[in-house]
Amino acid sequence: MEAPEKDKKSLNFIENIIEEDIKNGKNDSRVHTRFPPEPNGYLHIGHAKSICLNFGLAEKYNGKCNLRFDDTNPTKEEMEYVDSIKADVQWLGFQWNEEPFFASDYFEQLYEWAVLLIKKGKAYVDDQSQELISQQRGTPTRPGTMSPHRNRSVEENLELFEAMKRGDFPNGAKVLRAKIDMASPNMHMRDPVMYRILNAEHHRTGNKWKIYPMYDYAHGQSDYLEGITHSLCTLEFEVHRPLYDWFLDQLIDSSYRPRQIEFARLNLSYTVMSKRKLLDLVKQNIVNGWDDPRMPTIAGLRRRGYTPASIRAFADRIGVAKRDNTIDVGLLEFSVREDLNKIAPRVMAVLDPVKLVISNYPENQTEEITLINNPEDPEAGSRNIPFSGELFIERDDFMIDPPKKFFRLAPDKEVRLKGAYVIRCERYELDEKGEVKTIFCSYDHDTKSGSGSKQVKVKGTLHWVEAKTAVDAEVRLYDRLFNDEDPAGHKDKDFMAFLNPDSLQIKSNCKLEPMLANVSAGDKFQFQRIGYFCVDKDSMPGSLIYNRTVPLKDIWARMNS
Ligand code: ATP
Ligand code: MG
């Protein structure tokens, strides 16, 4: 099926290839992609790009997309990761074809194919250490050295490989190698290792196997076995492609082949993305687990308050490229701001409260103020919140001795309280430390928002929360985890040297409007004038925790301009 005419001009290079293949009736015009994570960590935003691409193309062309776990390395893989990966893919809004697939389901078939390669004289058992083998690989301009075991007889190879499988040898004692070309200009073709001995328990096959296939030996055949038509991967695998083709050419008679297409991986500024580095952050307790809201993991972004729609929009916006580049993390933040602007109810919250008393407001009186919930969403309706003569406002919305352009509250100055009245600051009191303790104001009853009889012009409008009904909460202000644009890109310094010491700031004494007490984990709001926030998963009635997703404006862009 071709995309409608109107979408044509925006086709990316992968879509162009797919549409050409469909037009030519290749693979009966089927489109079948796959997303093949190794379950050795949580998925990150780079994976999200790959997920959106693979599942998105399957959706667009009425095809299928498999979720396949590349679980060929038992020492690093765990069921916890398998479960988190499934949850993340579904949370992003995608559903895989049938059940998830596992490379480990093909261990038997891969083994039989390895035996077939030995019988054809295309694979041999090498007794040398992996270290020696890599030393003998040579360089791109200098041919490698042939192993002394390269010309073992088929019978001897079959026997030794069988013994490897039985578990007769310790780890590292032997490997099975493809017999290709030690002088190939492509280093990956210089008799690559196909199997290694690993006496390790596998999260699915248990202790059944003592030998495990290398990723490069398993990957192309896994694609083949699943009937994948377009196998999308990142650029570094371009040089592996001839090897994947070589294996299939030795093993398969039919003409069907998965077509590998390489695209540029996503790099984000101010972020590290390799799973090994993310694991370091978790293991060294730099962050609180894989779903710490500062992590670029999907679980972290979710906990931070990102929506699936915002991540999909981001993936769409950055598109697919053939050359590596780095995307400004500001673009990701822009995408979530754009989405939350549409859906997040506006509420009032004071993060750094100072008491404000309206001296001429009738004592013990409370009234209801009506505020609309979301100007971007007419369906969102409105709500009432209490107002009285005792309120909290933000500490930095008041200055004793303000500079000229300070349009907020100061002695003898007037401001409007959002949705309520215009007030004037009469005096203030300090505490023993010299900090402002209470601000005393007067109000003008005729200036009520919407219905007031007096039109008063003031330069500033402040958010506020009524004191007696205010809800207490802890608010966590998250910022970028690194203060360097490319923390992993320094030759002389470890990425940990660039941790942002202020990436988490906890405000433990926040005052929120009453409705923010009855919330569930994940609920999202715009705290007016401050930013977008969501309820943390550890939040409970009576001990509320809110996470800042993003400030309202890109403060980093302003700082750098
Ligand atoms: P890492 O290097 O962080 O360990 P990986 O590439 O080894 O990542 P896999 O689990 O093998 O992680 O990745 C699964 C799929 O996600 C692969 O197809 C890979 O190409 C893709 N992928 C991984 N990182 C990125 C990225 N930064 N941008 C786009 N796609 C990515
Ligand atoms: Mg990988």
CSV table of C-alpha atoms in Angstrom, one decimal, residues 119-489:
chain,number,residue,atom,x,y,z
A,119,LYS,CA,30.5,-29.5,7.1
A,120,LYS,CA,30.9,-27.1,4.1
A,121,GLY,CA,34.4,-26.3,5.3
A,122,LYS,CA,33.3,-22.7,6.1
A,123,ALA,CA,33.9,-22.8,9.9
A,124,TYR,CA,36.5,-24.1,12.2
A,125,VAL,CA,37.3,-24.5,15.9
A,126,ASP,CA,40.2,-22.3,17.1
A,127,ASP,CA,42.0,-23.1,20.4
A,128,GLN,CA,43.6,-19.6,20.6
A,129,SER,CA,42.6,-17.1,23.2
A,130,GLN,CA,40.2,-14.3,22.1
A,131,GLU,CA,43.1,-11.9,22.9
A,132,LEU,CA,45.5,-13.6,20.5
A,133,ILE,CA,42.7,-13.8,17.9
A,134,SER,CA,42.2,-10.1,17.9
A,135,GLN,CA,45.9,-9.4,17.8
A,136,GLN,CA,46.0,-11.5,14.6
A,137,ARG,CA,43.2,-9.6,12.9
A,138,GLY,CA,45.7,-7.2,11.5
A,139,THR,CA,44.8,-3.6,10.5
A,140,PRO,CA,42.6,-2.3,7.7
A,141,THR,CA,45.8,-1.9,5.6
A,142,ARG,CA,47.6,-5.0,6.8
A,143,PRO,CA,46.2,-8.5,6.3
A,144,GLY,CA,45.6,-10.6,9.4
A,145,THR,CA,47.5,-13.8,10.4
A,146,MET,CA,45.9,-17.1,9.8
A,147,SER,CA,45.3,-19.3,12.8
A,148,PRO,CA,47.3,-22.5,13.0
A,149,HIS,CA,44.0,-24.3,13.5
A,150,ARG,CA,42.4,-22.9,10.4
A,151,ASN,CA,42.9,-26.0,8.3
A,152,ARG,CA,41.5,-28.6,10.8
A,153,SER,CA,39.6,-31.4,9.1
A,154,VAL,CA,35.8,-31.2,9.0
A,155,GLU,CA,35.7,-34.3,11.3
A,156,GLU,CA,37.9,-32.8,13.9
A,157,ASN,CA,36.0,-29.6,13.8
A,158,LEU,CA,32.7,-31.4,14.2
A,159,GLU,CA,34.0,-33.3,17.2
A,160,LEU,CA,35.5,-30.3,18.9
A,161,PHE,CA,32.4,-28.2,18.4
A,162,GLU,CA,30.2,-31.0,19.8
A,163,ALA,CA,32.6,-31.2,22.8
A,164,MET,CA,32.3,-27.4,23.2
A,165,LYS,CA,28.5,-27.8,23.3
A,166,ARG,CA,28.7,-30.6,25.8
A,167,GLY,CA,30.6,-28.4,28.2
A,168,ASP,CA,34.0,-30.3,28.0
A,169,PHE,CA,36.0,-27.0,28.0
A,170,PRO,CA,36.3,-24.1,30.4
A,171,ASN,CA,35.3,-20.5,29.3
A,172,GLY,CA,37.5,-19.1,26.7
A,173,ALA,CA,39.3,-22.4,25.8
A,174,LYS,CA,38.0,-22.5,22.3
A,175,VAL,CA,35.8,-20.6,19.8
A,176,LEU,CA,34.1,-21.4,16.5
A,177,ARG,CA,35.1,-19.1,13.7
A,178,ALA,CA,33.8,-18.5,10.2
A,179,LYS,CA,36.4,-19.3,7.6
A,180,ILE,CA,36.2,-16.3,5.2
A,181,ASP,CA,39.2,-14.2,4.4
A,182,MET,CA,42.0,-13.0,6.7
A,183,ALA,CA,43.0,-10.5,4.1
A,184,SER,CA,39.6,-8.9,3.5
A,185,PRO,CA,39.7,-5.1,3.6
A,186,ASN,CA,36.6,-5.4,5.8
A,187,MET,CA,37.9,-6.4,9.2
A,188,HIS,CA,34.6,-8.1,10.1
A,189,MET,CA,35.2,-10.7,7.4
A,190,ARG,CA,38.5,-11.8,8.8
A,191,ASP,CA,37.3,-15.1,10.2
A,192,PRO,CA,35.0,-13.6,12.8
A,193,VAL,CA,34.1,-15.6,15.9
A,194,MET,CA,30.7,-17.3,15.7
A,195,TYR,CA,30.5,-19.1,19.1
A,196,ARG,CA,32.1,-18.7,22.4
A,197,ILE,CA,32.1,-20.9,25.5
A,198,LEU,CA,30.2,-19.4,28.4
A,199,ASN,CA,29.4,-21.5,31.4
A,200,ALA,CA,26.6,-19.1,32.5
A,201,GLU,CA,23.0,-19.4,33.2
A,202,HIS,CA,20.7,-17.9,30.6
A,203,HIS,CA,17.6,-16.1,31.7
A,204,ARG,CA,15.5,-18.2,29.4
A,205,THR,CA,17.4,-21.4,28.5
A,206,GLY,CA,18.9,-21.9,31.9
A,207,ASN,CA,22.0,-24.2,31.9
A,208,LYS,CA,21.1,-25.9,28.7
A,209,TRP,CA,23.8,-24.2,26.6
A,210,LYS,CA,27.5,-24.0,27.3
A,211,ILE,CA,28.2,-22.2,24.0
A,212,TYR,CA,26.5,-18.9,22.9
A,213,PRO,CA,26.3,-17.4,19.4
A,214,MET,CA,27.9,-14.0,18.8
A,215,TYR,CA,25.5,-11.2,18.0
A,216,ASP,CA,26.9,-11.0,14.5
A,217,TYR,CA,26.2,-14.6,13.8
A,218,ALA,CA,22.7,-14.5,15.3
A,219,HIS,CA,21.4,-11.3,14.0
A,220,GLY,CA,21.0,-11.7,10.2
A,221,GLN,CA,19.6,-15.3,10.6
A,222,SER,CA,17.1,-14.1,13.3
A,223,ASP,CA,15.9,-11.5,10.8
A,224,TYR,CA,15.7,-14.2,8.1
A,225,LEU,CA,13.8,-16.6,10.4
A,226,GLU,CA,11.2,-14.0,11.2
A,227,GLY,CA,10.6,-13.0,7.6
A,228,ILE,CA,11.8,-9.4,8.2
A,229,THR,CA,11.8,-7.4,5.0
A,230,HIS,CA,13.5,-4.2,6.2
A,231,SER,CA,16.0,-4.5,9.0
A,232,LEU,CA,16.8,-1.0,10.3
A,233,CYS,CA,19.8,-0.4,12.3
A,234,THR,CA,22.3,2.3,13.3
A,235,LEU,CA,25.2,3.3,11.1
A,236,GLU,CA,27.9,1.4,12.9
A,237,PHE,CA,26.4,-1.8,11.5
A,238,GLU,CA,26.9,-0.9,7.9
A,239,VAL,CA,30.3,-2.6,7.9
A,240,HIS,CA,28.7,-5.7,9.4
A,241,ARG,CA,26.2,-6.1,6.6
A,242,PRO,CA,28.5,-8.1,4.2
A,243,LEU,CA,29.0,-10.6,7.0
A,244,TYR,CA,25.3,-11.0,7.6
A,245,ASP,CA,24.9,-11.5,3.9
A,246,TRP,CA,27.7,-14.0,3.8
A,247,PHE,CA,26.2,-16.2,6.5
A,248,LEU,CA,22.8,-16.2,4.8
A,249,ASP,CA,24.4,-16.9,1.4
A,250,GLN,CA,26.1,-20.0,2.8
A,251,LEU,CA,23.0,-21.3,4.6
A,252,ILE,CA,20.0,-20.3,2.5
A,253,ASP,CA,19.0,-21.4,-1.0
A,254,SER,CA,15.9,-19.2,-1.5
A,255,SER,CA,16.3,-15.7,-2.8
A,256,TYR,CA,14.5,-14.0,0.1
A,257,ARG,CA,16.8,-11.8,2.2
A,258,PRO,CA,16.0,-9.2,4.8
A,259,ARG,CA,17.2,-5.8,3.6
A,260,GLN,CA,19.4,-4.0,6.1
A,261,ILE,CA,19.2,-0.2,6.0
A,262,GLU,CA,21.3,2.0,8.3
A,263,PHE,CA,20.4,5.3,9.8
A,264,ALA,CA,22.1,7.7,12.2
A,265,ARG,CA,21.7,7.1,15.9
A,266,LEU,CA,20.2,9.8,18.0
A,267,ASN,CA,22.6,11.7,20.2
A,268,LEU,CA,21.2,14.3,22.6
A,269,SER,CA,23.2,17.2,24.0
A,270,TYR,CA,23.8,17.3,27.8
A,271,THR,CA,23.1,13.5,27.9
A,272,VAL,CA,24.8,10.2,27.9
A,273,MET,CA,23.1,7.4,26.1
A,274,SER,CA,25.1,4.3,26.2
A,275,LYS,CA,23.6,1.6,28.4
A,276,ARG,CA,26.9,0.9,30.0
A,277,LYS,CA,27.2,4.5,31.2
A,278,LEU,CA,23.6,4.6,32.3
A,279,LEU,CA,24.2,1.4,34.3
A,280,ASP,CA,27.2,3.1,35.9
A,281,LEU,CA,25.0,6.0,37.0
A,282,VAL,CA,22.5,3.5,38.6
A,283,LYS,CA,25.1,1.3,40.2
A,284,GLN,CA,27.1,4.1,41.7
A,285,ASN,CA,23.9,5.7,43.1
A,286,ILE,CA,24.4,8.9,41.2
A,287,VAL,CA,20.7,8.6,40.4
A,288,ASN,CA,17.9,6.8,42.1
A,289,GLY,CA,17.5,3.9,39.8
A,290,TRP,CA,16.8,3.5,36.1
A,291,ASP,CA,13.6,5.5,36.4
A,292,ASP,CA,15.2,8.5,38.1
A,293,PRO,CA,13.5,11.5,36.4
A,294,ARG,CA,16.9,12.8,35.4
A,295,MET,CA,17.7,9.7,33.3
A,296,PRO,CA,17.2,9.7,29.6
A,297,THR,CA,15.5,6.4,29.9
A,298,ILE,CA,11.9,6.0,28.8
A,299,ALA,CA,11.1,5.0,32.4
A,300,GLY,CA,12.8,8.2,33.7
A,301,LEU,CA,11.1,10.4,31.1
A,302,ARG,CA,7.7,8.8,32.0
A,303,ARG,CA,8.3,9.5,35.7
A,304,ARG,CA,9.4,13.0,34.9
A,305,GLY,CA,6.1,13.7,33.3
A,306,TYR,CA,6.8,13.2,29.6
A,307,THR,CA,3.8,11.9,27.6
A,308,PRO,CA,4.0,9.2,24.9
A,309,ALA,CA,2.6,11.8,22.4
A,310,SER,CA,5.5,14.2,23.2
A,311,ILE,CA,8.1,11.5,22.6
A,312,ARG,CA,6.5,10.4,19.4
A,313,ALA,CA,6.3,14.0,18.3
A,314,PHE,CA,10.0,14.5,19.1
A,315,ALA,CA,10.9,11.4,17.1
A,316,ASP,CA,8.9,12.7,14.2
A,317,ARG,CA,10.4,16.1,14.4
A,318,ILE,CA,14.0,14.9,14.3
A,319,GLY,CA,13.3,12.5,11.5
A,320,VAL,CA,15.9,10.0,10.2
A,321,ALA,CA,19.3,11.0,8.9
A,322,LYS,CA,22.2,9.2,7.2
A,323,ARG,CA,24.8,11.1,9.1
A,324,ASP,CA,25.5,11.2,12.8
A,325,ASN,CA,24.5,14.5,14.5
A,326,THR,CA,23.6,15.7,17.9
A,327,ILE,CA,20.1,17.0,18.7
A,328,ASP,CA,19.7,19.8,21.2
A,329,VAL,CA,17.9,18.4,24.3
A,330,GLY,CA,16.0,21.6,24.2
A,331,LEU,CA,14.0,20.2,21.3
A,332,LEU,CA,12.9,17.3,23.5
A,333,GLU,CA,11.8,19.7,26.2
A,334,PHE,CA,10.0,21.8,23.6
A,335,SER,CA,8.0,18.7,22.5
A,336,VAL,CA,6.8,18.0,26.0
A,337,ARG,CA,6.0,21.6,26.7
A,338,GLU,CA,4.0,21.7,23.5
A,339,ASP,CA,1.9,18.6,24.4
A,340,LEU,CA,1.4,19.6,28.1
A,341,ASN,CA,0.3,23.0,27.1
A,342,LYS,CA,-2.7,21.4,25.4
A,343,ILE,CA,-3.6,18.9,28.1
A,344,ALA,CA,-2.4,20.1,31.5
A,345,PRO,CA,-4.8,21.9,33.8
A,346,ARG,CA,-3.6,25.2,35.1
A,347,VAL,CA,-3.3,25.3,38.9
A,348,MET,CA,-1.7,27.5,41.5
A,349,ALA,CA,1.2,26.3,43.6
A,350,VAL,CA,3.7,28.2,45.7
A,351,LEU,CA,7.1,26.5,46.0
A,352,ASP,CA,8.8,29.0,48.3
A,353,PRO,CA,6.0,30.4,50.4
A,354,VAL,CA,5.9,33.6,52.4
A,355,LYS,CA,2.8,34.7,54.3
A,356,LEU,CA,0.7,37.6,52.9
A,357,VAL,CA,-2.0,39.1,55.1
A,358,ILE,CA,-4.7,41.4,53.7
A,359,SER,CA,-5.4,43.7,56.6
A,360,ASN,CA,-8.7,45.1,55.5
A,361,TYR,CA,-10.2,41.8,54.3
A,362,PRO,CA,-13.0,40.8,56.7
A,363,GLU,CA,-11.7,38.5,59.4
A,364,ASN,CA,-12.8,34.8,59.1
A,365,GLN,CA,-14.3,35.4,55.7
A,366,THR,CA,-13.6,33.0,52.8
A,367,GLU,CA,-14.9,33.4,49.3
A,368,GLU,CA,-14.7,31.3,46.2
A,369,ILE,CA,-12.8,32.4,43.2
A,370,THR,CA,-13.6,30.9,39.8
A,371,LEU,CA,-10.7,30.0,37.5
A,372,ILE,CA,-10.7,28.4,34.1
A,373,ASN,CA,-8.7,25.2,34.0
A,374,ASN,CA,-7.1,25.4,30.6
A,375,PRO,CA,-7.4,28.3,28.2
A,376,GLU,CA,-6.1,25.9,25.4
A,377,ASP,CA,-8.9,23.5,26.1
A,378,PRO,CA,-12.5,24.8,26.2
A,379,GLU,CA,-13.7,21.4,27.4
A,380,ALA,CA,-11.6,21.6,30.5
A,381,GLY,CA,-14.1,23.8,32.3
A,382,SER,CA,-13.4,25.8,35.4
A,383,ARG,CA,-13.1,25.3,39.2
A,384,ASN,CA,-13.5,27.2,42.4
A,385,ILE,CA,-10.7,27.9,44.8
A,386,PRO,CA,-10.9,29.5,48.3
A,387,PHE,CA,-9.6,33.0,48.9
A,388,SER,CA,-9.3,34.8,52.3
A,389,GLY,CA,-7.3,37.4,54.1
A,390,GLU,CA,-4.4,35.0,54.6
A,391,LEU,CA,-2.5,33.7,51.7
A,392,PHE,CA,0.9,32.4,50.6
A,393,ILE,CA,2.8,34.0,47.7
A,394,GLU,CA,6.2,33.1,46.2
A,395,ARG,CA,9.0,34.6,48.3
A,396,ASP,CA,10.8,36.0,45.3
A,397,ASP,CA,7.6,37.8,44.1
A,398,PHE,CA,8.3,40.3,46.8
A,399,MET,CA,11.3,42.6,47.2
A,400,ILE,CA,12.0,45.2,49.9
A,401,ASP,CA,14.1,47.3,47.7
A,402,PRO,CA,13.4,46.4,44.1
A,403,PRO,CA,15.2,47.4,40.9
A,404,LYS,CA,13.3,49.6,38.4
A,405,LYS,CA,11.9,46.9,36.2
A,406,PHE,CA,10.5,44.7,39.0
A,407,PHE,CA,6.8,44.4,38.3
A,408,ARG,CA,5.9,42.3,41.2
A,409,LEU,CA,5.2,43.2,44.8
A,410,ALA,CA,7.2,45.8,46.9
A,411,PRO,CA,6.4,48.3,49.6
A,412,ASP,CA,3.8,50.8,48.3
A,413,LYS,CA,3.4,48.9,45.0
A,414,GLU,CA,0.3,47.3,43.6
A,415,VAL,CA,-0.2,43.9,41.9
A,416,ARG,CA,-3.1,41.7,41.0
A,417,LEU,CA,-3.6,38.4,42.7
A,418,LYS,CA,-4.5,36.0,39.9
A,419,GLY,CA,-8.3,35.7,39.4
A,420,ALA,CA,-8.9,37.9,42.5
A,421,TYR,CA,-8.1,41.4,43.6
A,422,VAL,CA,-5.6,44.2,43.2
A,423,ILE,CA,-3.6,44.5,46.4
A,424,ARG,CA,-1.2,47.1,47.7
A,425,CYS,CA,1.8,46.4,50.0
A,426,GLU,CA,1.5,48.5,53.2
A,427,ARG,CA,4.4,47.0,55.3
A,428,TYR,CA,6.3,43.9,56.1
A,429,GLU,CA,7.8,42.1,59.1
A,430,LEU,CA,11.1,40.3,59.3
A,431,ASP,CA,12.0,37.3,61.3
A,432,GLU,CA,15.0,37.0,63.7
A,433,LYS,CA,17.2,36.0,60.7
A,434,GLY,CA,16.3,39.2,58.9
A,435,GLU,CA,14.1,37.4,56.3
A,436,VAL,CA,10.7,38.6,55.3
A,437,LYS,CA,8.2,36.8,57.6
A,438,THR,CA,4.9,38.4,56.7
A,439,ILE,CA,3.8,40.9,54.1
A,440,PHE,CA,0.8,43.1,55.0
A,441,CYS,CA,-1.4,44.5,52.2
A,442,SER,CA,-4.7,46.2,51.6
A,443,TYR,CA,-7.1,45.2,48.9
A,444,ASP,CA,-9.7,47.1,46.9
A,445,HIS,CA,-13.0,45.2,46.9
A,446,ASP,CA,-14.0,46.8,43.6
A,447,THR,CA,-11.1,45.4,41.6
A,448,LYS,CA,-12.2,41.7,41.5
A,449,SER,CA,-11.2,40.0,38.3
A,450,GLY,CA,-14.0,39.6,35.8
A,451,SER,CA,-16.7,41.4,37.9
A,452,GLY,CA,-15.0,44.3,39.5
A,453,SER,CA,-16.4,47.8,38.9
A,454,LYS,CA,-13.0,49.5,38.9
A,455,GLN,CA,-10.6,49.1,36.0
A,456,VAL,CA,-7.1,49.3,37.6
A,457,LYS,CA,-4.0,48.9,35.6
A,458,VAL,CA,-1.2,47.0,37.3
A,459,LYS,CA,2.0,45.7,35.8
A,460,GLY,CA,2.1,42.3,37.5
A,461,THR,CA,-0.1,39.4,38.4
A,462,LEU,CA,1.0,36.9,41.1
A,463,HIS,CA,-0.1,33.4,41.8
A,464,TRP,CA,-1.1,32.6,45.4
A,465,VAL,CA,-2.6,30.0,47.6
A,466,GLU,CA,-5.1,30.5,50.4
A,467,ALA,CA,-3.3,29.7,53.7
A,468,LYS,CA,-5.8,27.7,55.8
A,469,THR,CA,-6.8,25.4,53.0
A,470,ALA,CA,-3.4,25.0,51.4
A,471,VAL,CA,-2.1,21.5,50.8
A,472,ASP,CA,1.5,20.7,51.8
A,473,ALA,CA,3.8,19.0,49.3
A,474,GLU,CA,7.3,18.2,48.4
A,475,VAL,CA,8.3,19.4,45.0
A,476,ARG,CA,11.3,18.1,43.2
A,477,LEU,CA,12.9,20.4,40.7
A,478,TYR,CA,14.9,18.4,38.2
A,479,ASP,CA,17.5,19.9,35.9
A,480,ARG,CA,19.9,18.4,33.4
A,481,LEU,CA,22.1,15.7,34.8
A,482,PHE,CA,25.2,17.0,33.1
A,483,ASN,CA,26.4,20.6,32.6
A,484,ASP,CA,28.5,19.8,29.6
A,485,GLU,CA,27.0,19.5,26.1
A,486,ASP,CA,28.9,16.3,25.3
A,487,PRO,CA,29.8,14.7,28.7
A,488,ALA,CA,31.0,11.5,27.1
A,489,GLY,CA,33.0,13.2,24.4
